[in-house]
Amino acid sequence: MQNLTLLDGPKFQITIQRLCRQLIENHDDFSNTVLIGTQPRGIYLARRVAEELRKILPGKTILQGDMDVTFYRDDFRRGERQLVPNQTRIDFIIEGKKVILVDDVLWTGRTIRAAMDGMLYFGRPEKVELLVLVDRRYSRHLPIGADYTGIEVDSIASQKVVVSWKETDGEDKIVLVSEAK
């Protein structure tokens, strides 16, 4: 295996701060905007973004929830392994709100499509935008693109993008993993 570090250390945090500044440019004080992180790994980015927004916009309410997309996926019955769903935690209505879906890696687009299906149970949003930490630009199965992107990676199907989070993995890091030949 060959590992190429794409982002780590201070640049990781700077990337999150940049994404927050871009959000503020378009959503002002977040009075009509909510963040929804996709399970399992997009929730860490959504929580970090919400935390950073609260620092930048003190006194403003930043609503953030977690969405489990397991049973909304179009491929959930295709696998051999038993699926273990995560928890959905959205304690607010999204009816008429601007929703920013948050995921760590955008690749095929299937997770985002599933999240859009699932969020409709919480109301019909005014608008939906997508924020991702990593956009794997190739191999998209669905016509889905990110509105806010931390980094773009040109990768092939045999490569894997691994995002490590301080909360679960001990460090913030993005690595491109390739099989050695």
Short mmCIF file of C-alpha atoms in Angstrom, two decimals:
data_model
loop_
_atom_site.label_atom_id
_atom_site.label_comp_id
_atom_site.label_asym_id
_atom_site.label_seq_id
_atom_site.Cartn_x
_atom_site.Cartn_y
_atom_site.Cartn_z
CA MET A 1 0.00 0.00 0.00
CA GLN A 2 1.10 3.50 -0.78
CA ASN A 3 -0.23 6.34 1.32
CA LEU A 4 -0.20 9.97 0.25
CA THR A 5 -1.16 12.51 2.91
CA LEU A 6 -3.41 15.12 1.32
CA LEU A 7 -4.18 17.26 4.36
CA ASP A 8 -3.23 17.25 8.03
CA GLY A 9 -2.15 19.42 10.94
CA PRO A 10 -2.96 23.13 10.88
CA LYS A 11 -4.04 23.01 7.21
CA PHE A 12 -6.89 20.67 8.18
CA GLN A 13 -8.29 23.23 10.65
CA ILE A 14 -7.67 26.12 8.25
CA THR A 15 -9.72 24.27 5.62
CA ILE A 16 -12.65 23.95 8.03
CA GLN A 17 -12.37 27.64 8.92
CA ARG A 18 -12.37 28.56 5.21
CA LEU A 19 -15.51 26.50 4.64
CA CYS A 20 -17.19 28.31 7.54
CA ARG A 21 -16.31 31.72 6.09
CA GLN A 22 -17.80 30.66 2.75
CA LEU A 23 -20.98 29.56 4.53
CA ILE A 24 -21.26 32.89 6.32
CA GLU A 25 -20.91 34.73 3.00
CA ASN A 26 -24.02 32.93 1.73
CA HIS A 27 -26.04 32.39 4.92
CA ASP A 28 -25.25 35.51 6.98
CA ASP A 29 -26.26 34.82 10.60
CA PHE A 30 -27.72 31.32 10.06
CA SER A 31 -31.17 32.43 11.24
CA ASN A 32 -32.81 30.38 8.46
CA THR A 33 -30.10 27.75 7.88
CA VAL A 34 -29.40 24.35 9.46
CA LEU A 35 -26.57 21.84 9.15
CA ILE A 36 -27.20 18.10 8.78
CA GLY A 37 -24.25 15.72 8.94
CA THR A 38 -24.54 12.34 7.26
CA GLN A 39 -23.75 9.25 9.30
CA PRO A 40 -21.35 7.74 9.92
CA ARG A 41 -18.42 10.13 9.23
CA GLY A 42 -20.01 13.34 7.96
CA ILE A 43 -21.25 14.09 11.45
CA TYR A 44 -17.73 14.90 12.63
CA LEU A 45 -17.34 17.56 9.96
CA ALA A 46 -20.83 18.94 10.64
CA ARG A 47 -20.09 19.20 14.36
CA ARG A 48 -16.75 20.89 13.71
CA VAL A 49 -18.33 23.36 11.30
CA ALA A 50 -21.13 24.14 13.78
CA GLU A 51 -18.57 24.61 16.58
CA GLU A 52 -16.46 26.93 14.43
CA LEU A 53 -19.52 28.92 13.31
CA ARG A 54 -20.51 29.43 16.96
CA LYS A 55 -17.04 30.90 17.62
CA ILE A 56 -17.26 33.21 14.62
CA LEU A 57 -20.92 34.18 15.28
CA PRO A 58 -21.19 34.39 19.08
CA GLY A 59 -24.74 34.52 20.37
CA LYS A 60 -26.22 33.08 17.18
CA THR A 61 -28.07 29.77 17.20
CA ILE A 62 -26.48 27.24 14.88
CA LEU A 63 -28.76 24.21 14.46
CA GLN A 64 -26.93 20.98 13.64
CA GLY A 65 -28.26 17.43 13.38
CA ASP A 66 -27.13 13.95 12.38
CA MET A 67 -28.84 11.89 9.65
CA ASP A 68 -28.56 8.12 9.31
CA VAL A 69 -29.00 7.21 5.64
CA THR A 70 -28.67 3.41 5.93
CA PHE A 71 -32.20 2.47 4.91
CA TYR A 72 -32.59 5.28 2.37
CA ARG A 73 -29.71 3.99 0.24
CA ASP A 74 -30.62 2.35 -3.04
CA ASP A 75 -28.08 -0.41 -2.41
CA PHE A 76 -28.83 -1.33 1.22
CA ARG A 77 -30.23 -4.76 0.32
CA ARG A 78 -27.44 -5.64 -2.09
CA GLY A 79 -24.64 -6.38 0.36
CA GLU A 80 -23.77 -9.67 1.94
CA ARG A 81 -23.10 -8.17 5.36
CA GLN A 82 -25.79 -7.17 7.80
CA LEU A 83 -26.17 -3.42 8.06
CA VAL A 84 -25.96 -1.68 11.41
CA PRO A 85 -27.81 1.63 11.33
CA ASN A 86 -26.59 4.70 13.15
CA GLN A 87 -28.72 7.19 15.03
CA THR A 88 -30.58 10.08 13.45
CA ARG A 89 -30.61 13.11 15.71
CA ILE A 90 -32.51 16.04 14.24
CA ASP A 91 -34.46 17.91 16.90
CA PHE A 92 -35.72 20.69 14.67
CA ILE A 93 -38.03 21.11 11.68
CA ILE A 94 -36.41 21.87 8.34
CA GLU A 95 -39.61 23.08 6.68
CA GLY A 96 -38.78 26.28 4.80
CA LYS A 97 -35.17 26.29 6.01
CA LYS A 98 -31.97 26.28 4.01
CA VAL A 99 -30.30 22.94 4.67
CA ILE A 100 -26.60 22.33 4.31
CA LEU A 101 -25.92 18.61 4.02
CA VAL A 102 -22.44 17.76 5.27
CA ASP A 103 -20.34 14.72 4.42
CA ASP A 104 -16.66 13.95 4.69
CA VAL A 105 -16.12 12.45 1.20
CA LEU A 106 -18.22 12.87 -1.94
CA TRP A 107 -17.58 10.03 -4.36
CA THR A 108 -20.48 8.30 -6.11
CA GLY A 109 -23.19 10.64 -4.77
CA ARG A 110 -25.35 7.79 -3.42
CA THR A 111 -25.00 8.80 0.23
CA ILE A 112 -26.10 12.35 -0.56
CA ARG A 113 -29.09 11.12 -2.58
CA ALA A 114 -30.09 8.94 0.37
CA ALA A 115 -29.71 11.88 2.77
CA MET A 116 -31.97 14.03 0.60
CA ASP A 117 -34.62 11.31 0.68
CA GLY A 118 -34.33 10.92 4.46
CA MET A 119 -34.44 14.59 5.33
CA LEU A 120 -37.86 15.02 3.71
CA TYR A 121 -39.35 13.31 6.78
CA PHE A 122 -38.35 16.42 8.72
CA GLY A 123 -40.03 18.88 6.36
CA ARG A 124 -39.56 20.37 2.93
CA PRO A 125 -36.53 22.65 2.87
CA GLU A 126 -36.41 25.91 0.95
CA LYS A 127 -33.01 24.99 -0.47
CA VAL A 128 -30.42 22.23 -0.07
CA GLU A 129 -26.68 22.74 -0.43
CA LEU A 130 -23.81 20.30 -0.03
CA LEU A 131 -20.60 20.80 1.93
CA VAL A 132 -17.87 18.15 1.72
CA LEU A 133 -14.35 17.97 3.04
CA VAL A 134 -13.11 15.90 0.07
CA ASP A 135 -14.58 15.79 -3.43
CA ARG A 136 -13.41 12.72 -5.36
CA ARG A 137 -14.22 14.20 -8.73
CA TYR A 138 -14.33 10.98 -10.73
CA SER A 139 -16.65 7.96 -10.56
CA ARG A 140 -19.81 9.93 -9.79
CA HIS A 141 -22.85 7.68 -10.26
CA LEU A 142 -25.38 10.46 -9.80
CA PRO A 143 -25.37 14.09 -10.98
CA ILE A 144 -24.53 15.52 -7.57
CA GLY A 145 -21.93 18.20 -6.93
CA ALA A 146 -20.73 20.02 -3.84
CA ASP A 147 -21.44 23.70 -3.22
CA TYR A 148 -18.60 23.93 -0.69
CA THR A 149 -15.46 21.80 -0.98
CA GLY A 150 -12.45 21.52 1.30
CA ILE A 151 -10.19 19.80 -1.25
CA GLU A 152 -10.64 18.11 -4.60
CA VAL A 153 -8.94 14.81 -5.36
CA ASP A 154 -8.51 13.16 -8.73
CA SER A 155 -8.54 9.47 -7.89
CA ILE A 156 -9.40 6.17 -9.51
CA ALA A 157 -11.78 3.50 -8.23
CA SER A 158 -8.97 1.31 -6.83
CA GLN A 159 -7.81 4.14 -4.58
CA LYS A 160 -9.41 5.02 -1.28
CA VAL A 161 -9.66 8.34 0.51
CA VAL A 162 -9.42 7.93 4.29
CA VAL A 163 -10.42 10.81 6.55
CA SER A 164 -9.24 10.49 10.15
CA TRP A 165 -10.87 12.57 12.88
CA LYS A 166 -9.29 13.62 16.14
CA GLU A 167 -12.46 12.56 17.98
CA THR A 168 -12.30 8.92 16.85
CA ASP A 169 -8.89 8.33 15.28
CA GLY A 170 -6.64 10.55 17.39
CA GLU A 171 -5.66 12.96 14.59
CA ASP A 172 -7.11 15.06 11.78
CA LYS A 173 -5.77 13.76 8.50
CA ILE A 174 -6.79 12.94 4.93
CA VAL A 175 -4.87 10.17 3.17
CA LEU A 176 -5.10 8.77 -0.36
CA VAL A 177 -4.43 5.03 -0.20
CA SER A 178 -3.25 3.20 -3.33
CA GLU A 179 -2.39 -0.43 -3.79
CA ALA A 180 1.31 -0.94 -4.45
CA LYS A 181 2.20 -2.53 -7.78
#
